[in-house]
Structures are given as C-alpha cells and as structure tokens.
C-alpha cells in the first residue's frame, strides 16, 4: 500500500482517504517524471484490496464502499439486533470519491479507457450520501449518514451497550469528534463537520453546484 499519514517516522493512522492517489495524479499533471503505469498499479491496489489494518494503510471500509457505493455509518444485524459502526464513514466516502477521480485521470493518461470510465463513475459516489431535502440554518442539502439499508440516520449511536442503543442527535454542525461522551475518532466525520465536508468536492464542482440548487 502507498504511505498515508506519517507519525514518528512510520505509518500513522489513516484519517480519511488513501490520498496518495491525489498526490500522484497531481504530480503527473504537472509533468513530473513518474512511471504512470506503476503509479496506476499502486492506486488500483489501494482502491481494490482491503488492508489487514485499515487504521494504518489503505482504505478503511473499502468492502462496504464497493458494495453499497458509499460507506454506511451503521450496519445492522437483524438476527441479533446488534450493529457495527464504521468510523469516519462520511469523510471516507467523500475522500475516496476524490481519490477515484484521481485514478481515472491517470488511467486516461495511459490509455486505459475502461478503467477511466469505471473510476469516473465511482467518483460520483459522494452523491450517495447527499441528503437533498435536509434543511439546516437556511441551507438545503448536506452529506449525511446512512445505514446499510440506505436509511438516513438522524441520530447516531455511541458506546457499546448490549442492553440498549444510546443515541445522540446528528446535525450538520456536530463537531468532528461528536459530543464529549463519544469515542474519539469514531464519529461520522473527522476533523470537520458535515457543513464543511458537504463543500469538499473539489473534483466535481459543477455537480455540487447542481445539487445545491444551481448557479443562482
């Protein structure tokens, strides 16, 4: 896997996307002398192979991202009533979409048209978390959490109680760590809120403008 965060001269925790894809695509666009085919091979590995330790490298929640077209924050087990949380599902989905766009650009550069089309399509996955009718502080439309069934989540669970599901309300301005009683690093977004990440679509500004109601 390509390196991600660096801490103490070794791989640190992956915060969002495996964003080396963006660095490589940018370097190639600027004309740096990089083996584009080798770069694409490394990018495809990050996008298709789930790492053993997704907190240190690769893409966390990759299986779900490719299965659902987004990363659900909650996966329910109807047989037991229990659930699994996927930390940072929101910013991971948004960042992986940008990374997929970067892969598409490199694929196009080396003449791999099928890969280009595939990853351009995947680069729109951020839209699968766009809740078009959600209103907050005079604005409509935000990146918001869903479960594996596609249901929007107005409240998110915290803790690990097997007796009852403890919930807190989730709104676009909930801070990146959630309320103080939530486990650090475990919320829907990390180091930003839905207000901020809903504008963090640098690879598809026209698409974002359209979902925000158009240029007017």
CSV table of C-alpha atoms in Angstrom, one decimal, residues 14-19 65 71 86-99 126 129 143 170 176 185-194 197 200:
chain,number,residue,atom,x,y,z
A,14,UNK,CA,-5.3,6.9,8.1
A,15,UNK,CA,-7.6,9.8,8.7
A,16,UNK,CA,-9.7,9.7,5.6
A,17,UNK,CA,-8.9,8.6,2.1
A,18,UNK,CA,-5.7,6.9,0.8
A,19,UNK,CA,-4.8,10.3,-0.6
A,65,UNK,CA,-17.7,1.3,-0.1
A,71,UNK,CA,-19.8,3.7,3.5
A,86,UNK,CA,-17.7,2.2,10.5
A,87,UNK,CA,-15.8,5.2,11.9
A,88,UNK,CA,-15.4,8.2,9.6
A,89,UNK,CA,-17.8,6.8,7.1
A,90,UNK,CA,-18.7,10.3,5.9
A,91,UNK,CA,-15.3,11.8,5.2
A,92,UNK,CA,-14.0,8.5,3.9
A,93,UNK,CA,-16.8,8.3,1.3
A,94,UNK,CA,-16.2,11.8,0.2
A,95,UNK,CA,-12.4,11.4,0.0
A,96,UNK,CA,-12.5,8.0,-1.7
A,97,UNK,CA,-14.6,9.6,-4.4
A,98,UNK,CA,-11.9,12.2,-5.0
A,99,UNK,CA,-9.3,9.5,-5.0
A,126,UNK,CA,-20.2,11.1,-2.7
A,129,UNK,CA,-24.6,10.4,1.0
A,143,UNK,CA,-23.6,15.0,3.3
A,170,UNK,CA,-26.7,14.2,14.4
A,176,UNK,CA,-15.7,16.2,14.2
A,185,UNK,CA,-12.1,9.1,16.2
A,186,UNK,CA,-15.3,7.2,15.9
A,187,UNK,CA,-17.8,9.7,14.5
A,188,UNK,CA,-19.3,10.1,11.1
A,189,UNK,CA,-16.8,12.8,10.1
A,190,UNK,CA,-13.3,13.5,11.3
A,191,UNK,CA,-11.6,16.9,11.7
A,192,UNK,CA,-14.6,18.6,10.1
A,193,UNK,CA,-18.4,18.7,10.2
A,194,UNK,CA,-20.9,17.8,7.6
A,197,UNK,CA,-17.4,18.2,4.0
A,200,UNK,CA,-15.3,19.5,0.0
